[in-house]
Amino acid sequence: MKFIPRNLLPLSLVCLVLVFPAVVIAGDEWRPLDPADLALKAPMVEKDADAEAIFWEVRLNDELEGGTPRTVLRHYVRIKIFSERGRESQSKIDIPFLNNWKIQDIAARTIKPDGTIVELKKEDILERTIEKLSGVKIKAKSFAMPGVEPGAILEYRWKEVRNDRLANYIRLYFQRNVPVQLVKYYIRPLAIPDYSMHVQTFNGSASPFTKEKDNFYSVSMTNVPAFHEEPRMPPEDAVRPWMLLFYTRETDLKGEKFWQEYGKRTYEEYKSRMKVSDEVRTASAAAIAGAATPEEKLEKLFEFCRSKIKNTNDDASGLSIEDRAKLKENKSPADTLKRGMGTGTDIDMLFASMALAAGFDARLVRLSDRSDTFFDKSFPDDYFIQAYDIAVKVGDQWRFYDPASTYVPLGMLRWQEESQQALLSDPKEPIWVTTPLSPPEKSKIKRTARLSLSDDGTLEGDAHIEYYGHVAVYRKEWDDDDSPAQREDTLRETIKKQMSTADISAIKIENITDPLKPFVYNFHIKVPGYAQRTGKRLFLQPEFFQHGIGPLFSGSDRKYPVYFSYPWSEEDAVTIDLPAGFSLDNADAPSPFSAGPISDYKPSIAVTMDGHTLVYKRTFFFGGGNTIVFPVETYAKLKSYFDALHQSDNHTVTLKQSAATASTP
């Protein structure tokens, strides 16, 4: 796992804070209530809304805490409830936060339609883990609003203290999961010598900045519609309105001139960090011994850096926060080599240095994270390209490597960095290159099951699942810092979401921290009532692994494009021993279908010669031809395709009991 650069660290969390009902104002007192708000009978922004925020205010400032400057955001929100659905959706509040943030001074209250006020008790505020992002567990302050009912007004506030000082960048969001009549930010600009405050608005427009009291400036949006998440949608910041507040010098270059100078600066900045010393030359020569081709040499260097150097940024390293704080900084590749450990940056720099020692041209490339938003180089600032990889020239092509990402296979990058414009650093002529997108076969899910069916519909047997490529990276990063019991619970919860009656035992999880081998689940499963019995017949879904999974797309309309993170493929093989006295009554199977180079689906159903065992096989891939983004106007066809897939996966066969067996007492 690479170290996440300064600018990208809090972004996904900031997204979460704004998606959940959350918020803030200036001061620690409740604002007077307008009787018109309490009497409001219908929403003003969206006519069918179940709840609506009357206002959402945020006061942003740098303050001293114990003599140290901190970024402080004071939130205040007031929400009107119109229906039972609104009561249900807005009653539970989660405020996520990063390890270096503090959530303080939470206060909340419910104002009932008759004016009665019910305050939140301090002891009802809990801290819990609510989510993981890229394998990181996220904590939240959580509480339930007291006495919520239709017609009530909810309001709550808190102080958010970020130990990463505001400095140069922060994102201001204007959309919530309910409509908002008024979103308003109060900002006190920082005094940075030679720098001035600037803003860039994305996916919307805000009011001009207005001078307020105490050197604050305000900016707002009115009548902001609710944000509703859609399955497989682009990153939230690629579609919803937000504003980037940042500080630059007026003399900074614009347009392509900025990128040319930035690419040159990057080259000079990292040249010393790739320095080839005698120690590096010796290690490089030893590592590539016996390799004949450039590809073989780079593979050996890649595996050396991954297997011989411990990544101190990785949760699986076994290092505590205290251990990491005591580590000395590696100032050169030779230091990383000598100590046998380093940050993700250190590992990538060592790989580049060893490649240079082996005679290759190696460069650092800067690129963006497309799980965050879609990069547009017309914005002349490096804020969105803080990710990095190593490019090595093989023949006349640049190939990309990332040994610091512990579980990403050779020949692949993190999916967030594939199919991205990347700036190749150079002392004279930096250029833009595009990182490749791994094809479906690189990220495969391979599943097998050997099962037996009882005459009462119970299905029991053993299952084996292998994950490769990007799907394996996800599983490994999710599980690598969990206990064995937690890992088993993750599997049980996943299966029970599909088959609630399932009993899972004999779990064995393999290769959790092995960067080369697939992530593997082995388990025994028993599912009462899997097949439905009616009289002398059993109705059975042969595609065991898709049982209980709903359709991917349920809505008939779509607001945002469909966006798949990466191409993938699936390969299933299921054998089911039939109960004594039962035979296959119908032998029909779903028909295969295809979407040209983008996708292909092939199912098959057969029975062994003795008629005792049903054999089901299925292959599927999606995202071929580098096609992972689909515009809204193609949604109907795409939904139809996945609906057909869902219908075929849920295909049932009929088993009929013989007359002799049925009459046996």
mmCIF file of C-alpha atoms in Angstrom, residues 54-200:
data_model
loop_
_atom_site.group_PDB
_atom_site.id
_atom_site.type_symbol
_atom_site.label_atom_id
_atom_site.label_comp_id
_atom_site.label_asym_id
_atom_site.label_seq_id
_atom_site.Cartn_x
_atom_site.Cartn_y
_atom_site.Cartn_z
ATOM 1 C CA ILE A 54 -34.175 24.577 5.831
ATOM 2 C CA PHE A 55 -30.553 25.599 6.087
ATOM 3 C CA TRP A 56 -27.108 24.113 6.345
ATOM 4 C CA GLU A 57 -24.384 26.474 7.512
ATOM 5 C CA VAL A 58 -20.669 25.875 7.948
ATOM 6 C CA ARG A 59 -18.189 28.292 9.484
ATOM 7 C CA LEU A 60 -14.620 27.476 8.479
ATOM 8 C CA ASN A 61 -11.585 28.945 10.198
ATOM 9 C CA ASP A 62 -8.034 28.182 11.277
ATOM 10 C CA GLU A 63 -7.759 28.309 15.063
ATOM 11 C CA LEU A 64 -5.112 27.648 17.669
ATOM 12 C CA GLU A 65 -5.540 24.564 19.807
ATOM 13 C CA GLY A 66 -2.862 24.192 22.451
ATOM 14 C CA GLY A 67 -0.720 26.636 20.508
ATOM 15 C CA THR A 68 -1.011 24.613 17.283
ATOM 16 C CA PRO A 69 -3.099 25.818 14.318
ATOM 17 C CA ARG A 70 -5.958 23.517 13.359
ATOM 18 C CA THR A 71 -8.636 23.647 10.694
ATOM 19 C CA VAL A 72 -12.008 24.000 12.427
ATOM 20 C CA LEU A 73 -15.423 23.628 10.797
ATOM 21 C CA ARG A 74 -18.517 24.420 12.848
ATOM 22 C CA HIS A 75 -21.607 22.805 11.397
ATOM 23 C CA TYR A 76 -25.285 23.591 11.960
ATOM 24 C CA VAL A 77 -28.246 22.009 10.137
ATOM 25 C CA ARG A 78 -32.011 22.376 10.510
ATOM 26 C CA ILE A 79 -34.262 19.774 8.840
ATOM 27 C CA LYS A 80 -38.045 19.651 8.483
ATOM 28 C CA ILE A 81 -39.725 16.221 8.506
ATOM 29 C CA PHE A 82 -42.776 15.774 6.258
ATOM 30 C CA SER A 83 -43.544 12.037 6.324
ATOM 31 C CA GLU A 84 -42.904 8.724 8.035
ATOM 32 C CA ARG A 85 -40.233 7.947 5.443
ATOM 33 C CA GLY A 86 -38.565 11.230 6.333
ATOM 34 C CA ARG A 87 -38.743 10.389 10.018
ATOM 35 C CA GLU A 88 -37.113 7.030 9.364
ATOM 36 C CA SER A 89 -34.350 8.305 7.075
ATOM 37 C CA GLN A 90 -33.324 11.297 9.203
ATOM 38 C CA SER A 91 -33.589 9.892 12.731
ATOM 39 C CA LYS A 92 -30.188 8.157 12.756
ATOM 40 C CA ILE A 93 -27.127 10.417 12.483
ATOM 41 C CA ASP A 94 -23.574 9.251 11.689
ATOM 42 C CA ILE A 95 -20.653 11.700 11.634
ATOM 43 C CA PRO A 96 -17.576 9.922 10.159
ATOM 44 C CA PHE A 97 -14.074 11.104 10.933
ATOM 45 C CA LEU A 98 -10.437 10.298 10.244
ATOM 46 C CA ASN A 99 -7.891 9.344 12.886
ATOM 47 C CA ASN A 100 -6.385 12.823 12.850
ATOM 48 C CA TRP A 101 -9.766 14.562 13.181
ATOM 49 C CA LYS A 102 -11.807 15.265 16.293
ATOM 50 C CA ILE A 103 -15.593 15.586 16.498
ATOM 51 C CA GLN A 104 -16.515 17.781 19.443
ATOM 52 C CA ASP A 105 -19.379 19.705 21.005
ATOM 53 C CA ILE A 106 -22.183 17.655 19.448
ATOM 54 C CA ALA A 107 -25.615 19.020 20.308
ATOM 55 C CA ALA A 108 -28.971 17.997 18.857
ATOM 56 C CA ARG A 109 -32.645 18.522 19.533
ATOM 57 C CA THR A 110 -36.065 17.786 18.102
ATOM 58 C CA ILE A 111 -38.761 20.459 18.005
ATOM 59 C CA LYS A 112 -42.163 18.764 17.813
ATOM 60 C CA PRO A 113 -45.105 20.263 15.879
ATOM 61 C CA ASP A 114 -46.607 21.610 19.138
ATOM 62 C CA GLY A 115 -43.330 23.374 19.972
ATOM 63 C CA THR A 116 -42.148 20.835 22.553
ATOM 64 C CA ILE A 117 -38.357 20.492 22.545
ATOM 65 C CA VAL A 118 -36.575 17.182 23.198
ATOM 66 C CA GLU A 119 -32.802 17.457 23.707
ATOM 67 C CA LEU A 120 -30.264 14.768 22.841
ATOM 68 C CA LYS A 121 -28.532 13.406 25.929
ATOM 69 C CA LYS A 122 -24.738 13.372 25.872
ATOM 70 C CA GLU A 123 -24.656 9.745 26.998
ATOM 71 C CA ASP A 124 -26.616 8.751 23.854
ATOM 72 C CA ILE A 125 -23.710 9.729 21.585
ATOM 73 C CA LEU A 126 -21.682 6.650 20.655
ATOM 74 C CA GLU A 127 -18.557 5.935 18.658
ATOM 75 C CA ARG A 128 -18.562 3.007 16.249
ATOM 76 C CA THR A 129 -16.977 1.659 13.079
ATOM 77 C CA ILE A 130 -19.284 2.199 10.130
ATOM 78 C CA GLU A 131 -17.306 1.556 6.981
ATOM 79 C CA LYS A 132 -14.008 0.700 5.348
ATOM 80 C CA LEU A 133 -12.490 2.601 2.459
ATOM 81 C CA SER A 134 -9.683 0.838 0.612
ATOM 82 C CA GLY A 135 -9.239 -1.460 3.591
ATOM 83 C CA VAL A 136 -9.261 1.328 6.192
ATOM 84 C CA LYS A 137 -11.818 1.190 8.985
ATOM 85 C CA ILE A 138 -13.753 4.421 9.470
ATOM 86 C CA LYS A 139 -15.092 5.523 12.819
ATOM 87 C CA ALA A 140 -18.108 7.734 13.402
ATOM 88 C CA LYS A 141 -19.915 9.564 16.144
ATOM 89 C CA SER A 142 -23.452 8.201 16.050
ATOM 90 C CA PHE A 143 -26.714 9.095 17.740
ATOM 91 C CA ALA A 144 -30.459 8.773 17.291
ATOM 92 C CA MET A 145 -32.525 11.956 17.249
ATOM 93 C CA PRO A 146 -35.090 11.841 20.084
ATOM 94 C CA GLY A 147 -38.840 12.106 19.594
ATOM 95 C CA VAL A 148 -38.865 12.448 15.801
ATOM 96 C CA GLU A 149 -42.278 12.550 14.087
ATOM 97 C CA PRO A 150 -43.749 14.012 10.870
ATOM 98 C CA GLY A 151 -44.044 17.784 11.193
ATOM 99 C CA ALA A 152 -41.075 18.038 13.571
ATOM 100 C CA ILE A 153 -37.891 20.001 13.024
ATOM 101 C CA LEU A 154 -34.518 18.413 13.728
ATOM 102 C CA GLU A 155 -31.431 20.474 14.297
ATOM 103 C CA TYR A 156 -27.943 19.530 15.308
ATOM 104 C CA ARG A 157 -24.468 20.987 15.334
ATOM 105 C CA TRP A 158 -20.900 20.001 16.029
ATOM 106 C CA LYS A 159 -17.320 21.139 15.772
ATOM 107 C CA GLU A 160 -14.986 19.285 13.436
ATOM 108 C CA VAL A 161 -11.277 19.780 14.211
ATOM 109 C CA ARG A 162 -8.773 18.618 11.617
ATOM 110 C CA ASN A 163 -5.202 18.216 12.732
ATOM 111 C CA ASP A 164 -4.097 18.471 9.110
ATOM 112 C CA ARG A 165 -4.080 22.267 8.902
ATOM 113 C CA LEU A 166 -6.154 23.818 6.108
ATOM 114 C CA ALA A 167 -3.026 25.175 4.372
ATOM 115 C CA ASN A 168 -3.788 25.063 0.648
ATOM 116 C CA TYR A 169 -6.931 23.043 -0.191
ATOM 117 C CA ILE A 170 -10.354 22.105 1.132
ATOM 118 C CA ARG A 171 -13.584 20.933 -0.510
ATOM 119 C CA LEU A 172 -16.888 22.654 0.190
ATOM 120 C CA TYR A 173 -20.010 20.591 -0.542
ATOM 121 C CA PHE A 174 -23.485 21.873 -1.357
ATOM 122 C CA GLN A 175 -25.627 18.749 -1.660
ATOM 123 C CA ARG A 176 -27.088 16.398 0.933
ATOM 124 C CA ASN A 177 -29.335 13.347 0.947
ATOM 125 C CA VAL A 178 -32.307 15.705 1.393
ATOM 126 C CA PRO A 179 -33.070 18.910 -0.534
ATOM 127 C CA VAL A 180 -31.643 22.078 1.020
ATOM 128 C CA GLN A 181 -33.244 25.517 0.852
ATOM 129 C CA LEU A 182 -29.988 27.320 1.704
ATOM 130 C CA VAL A 183 -26.382 26.097 1.936
ATOM 131 C CA LYS A 184 -24.007 28.768 3.209
ATOM 132 C CA TYR A 185 -20.304 28.755 4.044
ATOM 133 C CA TYR A 186 -18.536 31.422 6.080
ATOM 134 C CA ILE A 187 -14.788 31.434 5.373
ATOM 135 C CA ARG A 188 -11.994 33.474 6.878
ATOM 136 C CA PRO A 189 -9.139 33.446 4.310
ATOM 137 C CA LEU A 190 -5.691 32.479 5.518
ATOM 138 C CA ALA A 191 -2.900 35.022 5.462
ATOM 139 C CA ILE A 192 -0.187 33.254 3.440
ATOM 140 C CA PRO A 193 2.632 35.457 2.115
ATOM 141 C CA ASP A 194 2.528 35.827 -1.701
ATOM 142 C CA TYR A 195 -0.585 33.631 -1.926
ATOM 143 C CA SER A 196 -4.241 34.510 -2.376
ATOM 144 C CA MET A 197 -7.446 32.514 -1.998
ATOM 145 C CA HIS A 198 -9.132 31.095 -5.102
ATOM 146 C CA VAL A 199 -12.110 28.847 -5.714
ATOM 147 C CA GLN A 200 -13.108 26.474 -8.497
#
